[in-house]
Backbone as numpy.savetxt, mean C-alpha at the origin, in Angstrom:
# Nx Ny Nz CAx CAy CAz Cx Cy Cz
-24.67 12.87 -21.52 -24.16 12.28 -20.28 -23.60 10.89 -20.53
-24.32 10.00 -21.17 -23.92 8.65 -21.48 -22.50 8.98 -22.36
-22.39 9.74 -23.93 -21.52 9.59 -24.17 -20.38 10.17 -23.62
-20.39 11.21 -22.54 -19.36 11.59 -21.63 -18.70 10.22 -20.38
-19.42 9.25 -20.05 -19.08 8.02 -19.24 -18.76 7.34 -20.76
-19.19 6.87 -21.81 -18.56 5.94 -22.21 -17.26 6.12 -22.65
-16.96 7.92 -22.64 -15.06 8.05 -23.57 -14.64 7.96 -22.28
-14.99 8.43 -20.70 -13.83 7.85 -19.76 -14.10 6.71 -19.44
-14.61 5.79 -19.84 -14.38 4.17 -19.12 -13.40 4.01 -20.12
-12.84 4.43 -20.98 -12.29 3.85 -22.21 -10.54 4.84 -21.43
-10.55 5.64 -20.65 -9.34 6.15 -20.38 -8.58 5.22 -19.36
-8.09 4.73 -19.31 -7.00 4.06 -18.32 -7.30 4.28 -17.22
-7.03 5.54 -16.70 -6.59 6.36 -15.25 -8.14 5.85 -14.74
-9.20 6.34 -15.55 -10.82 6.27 -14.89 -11.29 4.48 -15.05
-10.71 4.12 -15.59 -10.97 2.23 -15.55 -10.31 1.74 -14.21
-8.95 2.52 -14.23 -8.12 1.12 -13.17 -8.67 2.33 -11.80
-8.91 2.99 -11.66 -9.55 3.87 -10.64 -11.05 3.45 -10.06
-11.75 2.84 -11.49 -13.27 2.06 -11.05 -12.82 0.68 -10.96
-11.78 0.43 -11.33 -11.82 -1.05 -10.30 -11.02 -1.02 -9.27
-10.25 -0.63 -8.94 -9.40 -0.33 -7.39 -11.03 -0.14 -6.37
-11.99 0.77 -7.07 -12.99 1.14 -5.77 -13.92 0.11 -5.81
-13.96 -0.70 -6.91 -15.72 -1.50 -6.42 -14.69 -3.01 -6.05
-13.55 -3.10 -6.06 -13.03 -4.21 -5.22 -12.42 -3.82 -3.77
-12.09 -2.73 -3.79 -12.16 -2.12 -2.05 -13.15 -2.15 -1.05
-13.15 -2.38 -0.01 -14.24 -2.71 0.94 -14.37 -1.24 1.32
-13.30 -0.52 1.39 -13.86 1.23 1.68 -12.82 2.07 1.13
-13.37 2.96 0.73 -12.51 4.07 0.22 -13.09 5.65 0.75
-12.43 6.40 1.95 -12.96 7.18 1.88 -12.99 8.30 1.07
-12.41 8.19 -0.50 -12.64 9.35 -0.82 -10.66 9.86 -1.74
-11.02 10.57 -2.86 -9.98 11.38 -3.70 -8.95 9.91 -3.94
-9.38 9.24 -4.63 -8.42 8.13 -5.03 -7.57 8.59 -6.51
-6.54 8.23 -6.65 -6.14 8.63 -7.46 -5.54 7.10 -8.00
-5.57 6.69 -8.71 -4.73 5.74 -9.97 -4.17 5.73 -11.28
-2.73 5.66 -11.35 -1.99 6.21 -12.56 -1.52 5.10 -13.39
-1.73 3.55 -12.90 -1.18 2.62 -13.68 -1.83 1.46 -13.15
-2.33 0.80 -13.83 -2.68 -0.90 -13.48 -2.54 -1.29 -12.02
-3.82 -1.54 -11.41 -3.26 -2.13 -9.46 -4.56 -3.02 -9.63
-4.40 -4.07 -8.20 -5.07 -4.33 -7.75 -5.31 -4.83 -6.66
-6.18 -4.40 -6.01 -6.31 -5.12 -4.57 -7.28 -6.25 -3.60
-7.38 -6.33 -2.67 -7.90 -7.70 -2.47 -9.43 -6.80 -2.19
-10.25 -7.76 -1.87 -11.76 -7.57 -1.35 -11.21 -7.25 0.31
-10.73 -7.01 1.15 -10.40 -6.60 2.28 -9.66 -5.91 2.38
-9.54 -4.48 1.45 -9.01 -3.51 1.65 -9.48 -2.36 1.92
-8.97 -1.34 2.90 -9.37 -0.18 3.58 -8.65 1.05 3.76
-9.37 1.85 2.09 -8.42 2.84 1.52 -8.54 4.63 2.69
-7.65 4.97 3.09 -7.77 6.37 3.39 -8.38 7.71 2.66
-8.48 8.74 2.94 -8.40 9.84 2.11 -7.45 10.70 1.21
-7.16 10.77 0.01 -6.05 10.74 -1.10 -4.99 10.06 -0.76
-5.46 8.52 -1.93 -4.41 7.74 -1.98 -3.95 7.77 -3.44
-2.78 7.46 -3.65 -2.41 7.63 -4.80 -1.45 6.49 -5.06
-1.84 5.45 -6.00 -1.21 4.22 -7.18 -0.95 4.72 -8.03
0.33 3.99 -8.18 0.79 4.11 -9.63 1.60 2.57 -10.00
0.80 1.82 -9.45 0.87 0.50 -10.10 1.29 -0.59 -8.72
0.17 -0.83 -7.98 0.56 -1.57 -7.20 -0.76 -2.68 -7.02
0.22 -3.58 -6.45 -0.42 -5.31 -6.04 -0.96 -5.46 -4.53
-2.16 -5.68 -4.33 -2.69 -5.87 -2.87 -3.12 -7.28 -2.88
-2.57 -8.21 -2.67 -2.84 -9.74 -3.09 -2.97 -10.59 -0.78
-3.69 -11.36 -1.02 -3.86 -12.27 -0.19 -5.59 -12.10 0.48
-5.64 -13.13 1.69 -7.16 -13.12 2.29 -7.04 -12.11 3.84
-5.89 -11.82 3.75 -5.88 -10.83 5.11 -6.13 -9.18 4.63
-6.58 -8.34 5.87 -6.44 -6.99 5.79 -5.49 -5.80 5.27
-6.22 -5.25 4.39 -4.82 -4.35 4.11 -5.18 -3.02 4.61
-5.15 -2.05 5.67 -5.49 -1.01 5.88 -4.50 0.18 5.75
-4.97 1.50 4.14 -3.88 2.71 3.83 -4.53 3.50 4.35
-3.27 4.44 4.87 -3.79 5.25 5.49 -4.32 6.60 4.81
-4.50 7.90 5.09 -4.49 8.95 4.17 -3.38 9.56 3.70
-3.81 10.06 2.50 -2.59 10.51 1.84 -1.19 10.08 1.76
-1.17 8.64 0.94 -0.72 7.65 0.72 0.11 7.97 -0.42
1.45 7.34 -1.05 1.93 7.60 -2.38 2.38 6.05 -2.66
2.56 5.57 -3.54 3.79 4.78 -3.75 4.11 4.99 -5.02
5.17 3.92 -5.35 5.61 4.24 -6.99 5.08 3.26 -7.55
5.69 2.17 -8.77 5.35 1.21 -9.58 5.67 0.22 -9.30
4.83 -0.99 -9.40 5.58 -2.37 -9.19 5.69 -2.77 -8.01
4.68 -2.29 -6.90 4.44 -2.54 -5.60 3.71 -3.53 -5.26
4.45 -4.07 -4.13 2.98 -5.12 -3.74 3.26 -5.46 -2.16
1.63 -5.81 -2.13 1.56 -5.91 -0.50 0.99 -7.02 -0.37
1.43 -8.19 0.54 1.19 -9.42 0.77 0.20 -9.49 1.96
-0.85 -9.97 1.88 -1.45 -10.39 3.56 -1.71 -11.44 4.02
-0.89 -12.74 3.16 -0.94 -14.11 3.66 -0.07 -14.92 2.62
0.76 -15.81 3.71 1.83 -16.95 2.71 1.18 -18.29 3.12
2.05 -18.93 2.14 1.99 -20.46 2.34 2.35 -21.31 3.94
1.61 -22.23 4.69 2.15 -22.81 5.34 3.51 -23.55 5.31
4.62 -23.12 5.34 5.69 -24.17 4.95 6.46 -24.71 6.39
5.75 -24.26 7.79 6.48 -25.14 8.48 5.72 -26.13 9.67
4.38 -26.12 9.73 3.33 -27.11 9.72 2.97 -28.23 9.57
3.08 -27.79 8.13 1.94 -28.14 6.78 2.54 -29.84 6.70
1.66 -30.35 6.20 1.94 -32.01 5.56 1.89 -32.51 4.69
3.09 -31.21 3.75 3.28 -31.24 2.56 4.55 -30.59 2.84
5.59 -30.99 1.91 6.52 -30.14 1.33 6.99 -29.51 0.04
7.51 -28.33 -0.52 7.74 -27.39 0.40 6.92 -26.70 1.46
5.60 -26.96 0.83 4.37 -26.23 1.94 2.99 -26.87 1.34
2.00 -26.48 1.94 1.10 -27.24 1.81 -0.21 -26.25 1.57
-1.44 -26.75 1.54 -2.57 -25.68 0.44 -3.05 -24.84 1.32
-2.31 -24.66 3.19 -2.93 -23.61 3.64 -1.96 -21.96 3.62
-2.83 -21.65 3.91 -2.21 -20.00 3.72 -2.62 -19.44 5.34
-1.30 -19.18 5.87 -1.10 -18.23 7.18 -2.05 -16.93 6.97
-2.49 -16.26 7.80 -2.99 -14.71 7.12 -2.88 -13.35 8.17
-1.91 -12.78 7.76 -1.45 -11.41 8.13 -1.61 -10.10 8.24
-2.26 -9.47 8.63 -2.73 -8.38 8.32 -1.43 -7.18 7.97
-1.80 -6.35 7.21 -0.59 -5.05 6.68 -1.60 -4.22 7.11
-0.58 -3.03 7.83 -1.29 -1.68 7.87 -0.37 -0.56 8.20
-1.04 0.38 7.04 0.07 1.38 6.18 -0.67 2.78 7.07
0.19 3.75 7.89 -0.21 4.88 8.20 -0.17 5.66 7.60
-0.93 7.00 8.06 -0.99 8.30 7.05 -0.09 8.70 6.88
0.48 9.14 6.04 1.41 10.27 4.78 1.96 9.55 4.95
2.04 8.13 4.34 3.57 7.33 4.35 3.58 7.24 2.44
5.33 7.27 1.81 5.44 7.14 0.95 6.10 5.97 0.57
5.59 5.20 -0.80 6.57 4.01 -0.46 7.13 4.25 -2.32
8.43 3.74 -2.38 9.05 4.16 -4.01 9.13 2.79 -4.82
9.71 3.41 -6.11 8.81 1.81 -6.57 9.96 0.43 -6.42
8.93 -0.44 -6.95 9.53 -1.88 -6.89 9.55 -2.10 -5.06
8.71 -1.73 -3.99 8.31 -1.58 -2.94 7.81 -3.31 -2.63
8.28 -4.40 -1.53 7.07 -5.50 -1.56 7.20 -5.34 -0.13
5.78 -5.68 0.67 5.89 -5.62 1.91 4.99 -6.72 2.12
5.78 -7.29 3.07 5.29 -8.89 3.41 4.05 -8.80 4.68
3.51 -9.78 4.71 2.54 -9.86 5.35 2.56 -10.23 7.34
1.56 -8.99 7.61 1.83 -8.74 9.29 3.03 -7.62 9.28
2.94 -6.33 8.42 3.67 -5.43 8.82 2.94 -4.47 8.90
3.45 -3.59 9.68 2.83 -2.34 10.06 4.18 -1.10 9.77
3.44 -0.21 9.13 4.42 1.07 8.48 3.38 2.28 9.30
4.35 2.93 10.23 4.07 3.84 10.92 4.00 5.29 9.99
3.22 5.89 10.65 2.53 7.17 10.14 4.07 8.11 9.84
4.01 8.59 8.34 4.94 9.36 7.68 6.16 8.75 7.34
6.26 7.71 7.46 7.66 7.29 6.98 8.14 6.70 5.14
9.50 6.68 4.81 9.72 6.26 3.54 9.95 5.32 3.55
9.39 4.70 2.44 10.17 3.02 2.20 10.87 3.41 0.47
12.28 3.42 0.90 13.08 3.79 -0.66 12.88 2.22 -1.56
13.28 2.70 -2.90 13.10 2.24 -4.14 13.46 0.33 -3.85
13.09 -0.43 -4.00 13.75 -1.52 -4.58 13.59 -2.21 -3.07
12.93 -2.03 -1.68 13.33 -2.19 -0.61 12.33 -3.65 -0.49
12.03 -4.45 0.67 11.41 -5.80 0.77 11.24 -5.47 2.32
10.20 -5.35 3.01 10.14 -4.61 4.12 9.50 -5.99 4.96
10.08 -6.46 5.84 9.56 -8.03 6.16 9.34 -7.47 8.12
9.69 -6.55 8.59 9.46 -6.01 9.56 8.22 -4.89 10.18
7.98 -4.35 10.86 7.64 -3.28 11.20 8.46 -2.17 11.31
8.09 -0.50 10.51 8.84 0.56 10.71 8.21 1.58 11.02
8.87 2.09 12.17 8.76 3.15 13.35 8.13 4.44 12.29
7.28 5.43 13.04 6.48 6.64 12.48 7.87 7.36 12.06
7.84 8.29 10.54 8.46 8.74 10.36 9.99 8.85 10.08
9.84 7.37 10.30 11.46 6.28 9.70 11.61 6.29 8.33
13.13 6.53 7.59 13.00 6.60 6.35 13.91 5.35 6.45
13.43 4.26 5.15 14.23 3.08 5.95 14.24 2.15 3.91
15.54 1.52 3.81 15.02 1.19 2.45 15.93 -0.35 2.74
16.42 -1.05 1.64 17.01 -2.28 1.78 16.31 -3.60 1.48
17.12 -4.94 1.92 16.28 -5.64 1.42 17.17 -6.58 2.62
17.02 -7.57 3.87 14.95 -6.66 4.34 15.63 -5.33 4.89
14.42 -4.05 4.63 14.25 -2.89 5.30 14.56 -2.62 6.46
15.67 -1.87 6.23 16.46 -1.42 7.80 16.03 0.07 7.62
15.65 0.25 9.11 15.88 2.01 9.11 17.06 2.85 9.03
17.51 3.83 8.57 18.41 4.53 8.28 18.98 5.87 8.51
17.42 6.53 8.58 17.43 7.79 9.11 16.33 8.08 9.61
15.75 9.05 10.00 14.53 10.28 10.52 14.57 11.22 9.76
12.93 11.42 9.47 12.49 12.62 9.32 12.73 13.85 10.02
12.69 14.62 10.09 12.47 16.14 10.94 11.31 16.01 11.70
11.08 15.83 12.81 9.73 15.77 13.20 9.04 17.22 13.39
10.41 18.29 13.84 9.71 19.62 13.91 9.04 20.01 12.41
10.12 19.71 11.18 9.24 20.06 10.14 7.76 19.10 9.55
7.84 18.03 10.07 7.06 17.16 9.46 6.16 17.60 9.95
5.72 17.83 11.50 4.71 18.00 12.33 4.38 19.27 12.06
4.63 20.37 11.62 4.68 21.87 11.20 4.11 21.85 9.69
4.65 21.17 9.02 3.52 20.60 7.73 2.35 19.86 7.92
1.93 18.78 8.80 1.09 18.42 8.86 0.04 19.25 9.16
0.12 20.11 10.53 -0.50 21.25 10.81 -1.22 21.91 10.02
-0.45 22.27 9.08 -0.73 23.33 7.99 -1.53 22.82 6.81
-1.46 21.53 7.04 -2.30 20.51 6.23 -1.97 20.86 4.55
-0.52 20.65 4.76 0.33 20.92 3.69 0.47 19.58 2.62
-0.62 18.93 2.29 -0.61 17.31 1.91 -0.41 17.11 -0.03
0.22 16.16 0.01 0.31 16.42 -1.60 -0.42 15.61 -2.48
């Protein structure tokens, strides 16, 4: 038994997978991690989430929802610098704090950053390379830099998969 835990702490996938969970405040469960992440102590993982290399940085909330994807090189902000306050310039040593919160089956592609105090509605895409400084509507496929929506999902098919609990 011991030497079966000591060859997977030594595998990648089962290292960055045991630290994504004992720095998460909850995880309910089927985490998956494929590349280097990390997230803050106030994060609140869904049921099958899946990293493949993303950044959860700041002192605010990050709440994913279930069955989560993104790609590589992601990151999610939950607090900036004071820069229009502060009594300092450019900004000063406090940090604003924002909460992010990501709904179920949303996919985000890589090189993904989403700034802090956004909310990504249940099923929607955030395409490759996008900087999402807004809130986007359930089931919005929306990419850019900042993130404009662009199109819709199918809701008859989306909602007809969900049903079927067709999840990947």
């Amino acid at each position: 038994m011991l030497r079966r835990f000591v060859t997977n702490i030594f595998k990648p996938k089962f290292l960055y997978r045991w630290i994504v969970k004992s720095k998460a405040k909850e995880c309910k469960g089927k985490l998956s991690v494929n590349g280097f992440c990390t997230v803050n102590n106030n994060t609140y993982l869904g049921y099958n989430v899946n990293f493949n290399g993303i950044k959860i940085t700041g002192k605010g909330r990050c709440v994913i929802g279930d069955n989560f994807h993104s790609g590589t090189n992601c990151q999610i902000m939950t607090d900036y610098h004071n820069y229009d306050a502060g009594i300092c310039v450019p900004y000063d040593n406090t940090v604003i704090v924002r909460d992010v919160t990501i709904g179920d089956n949303v996919w985000i592609g890589n090189n993904v950053i989403i700034l802090p105090g956004v909310t990504l509605g249940e099923g929607c895409v955030i395409q490759a390379g996008s900087v999402v400084v807004s809130d986007i509507e359930p089931c919005a496929v929306a990419g850019g830099h900042p993130a404009k929506v662009f199109k819709m999902r199918d809701l008859e098919h989306y909602n007809k998969l969900k049903e079927q609990k067709r999840f990947f």
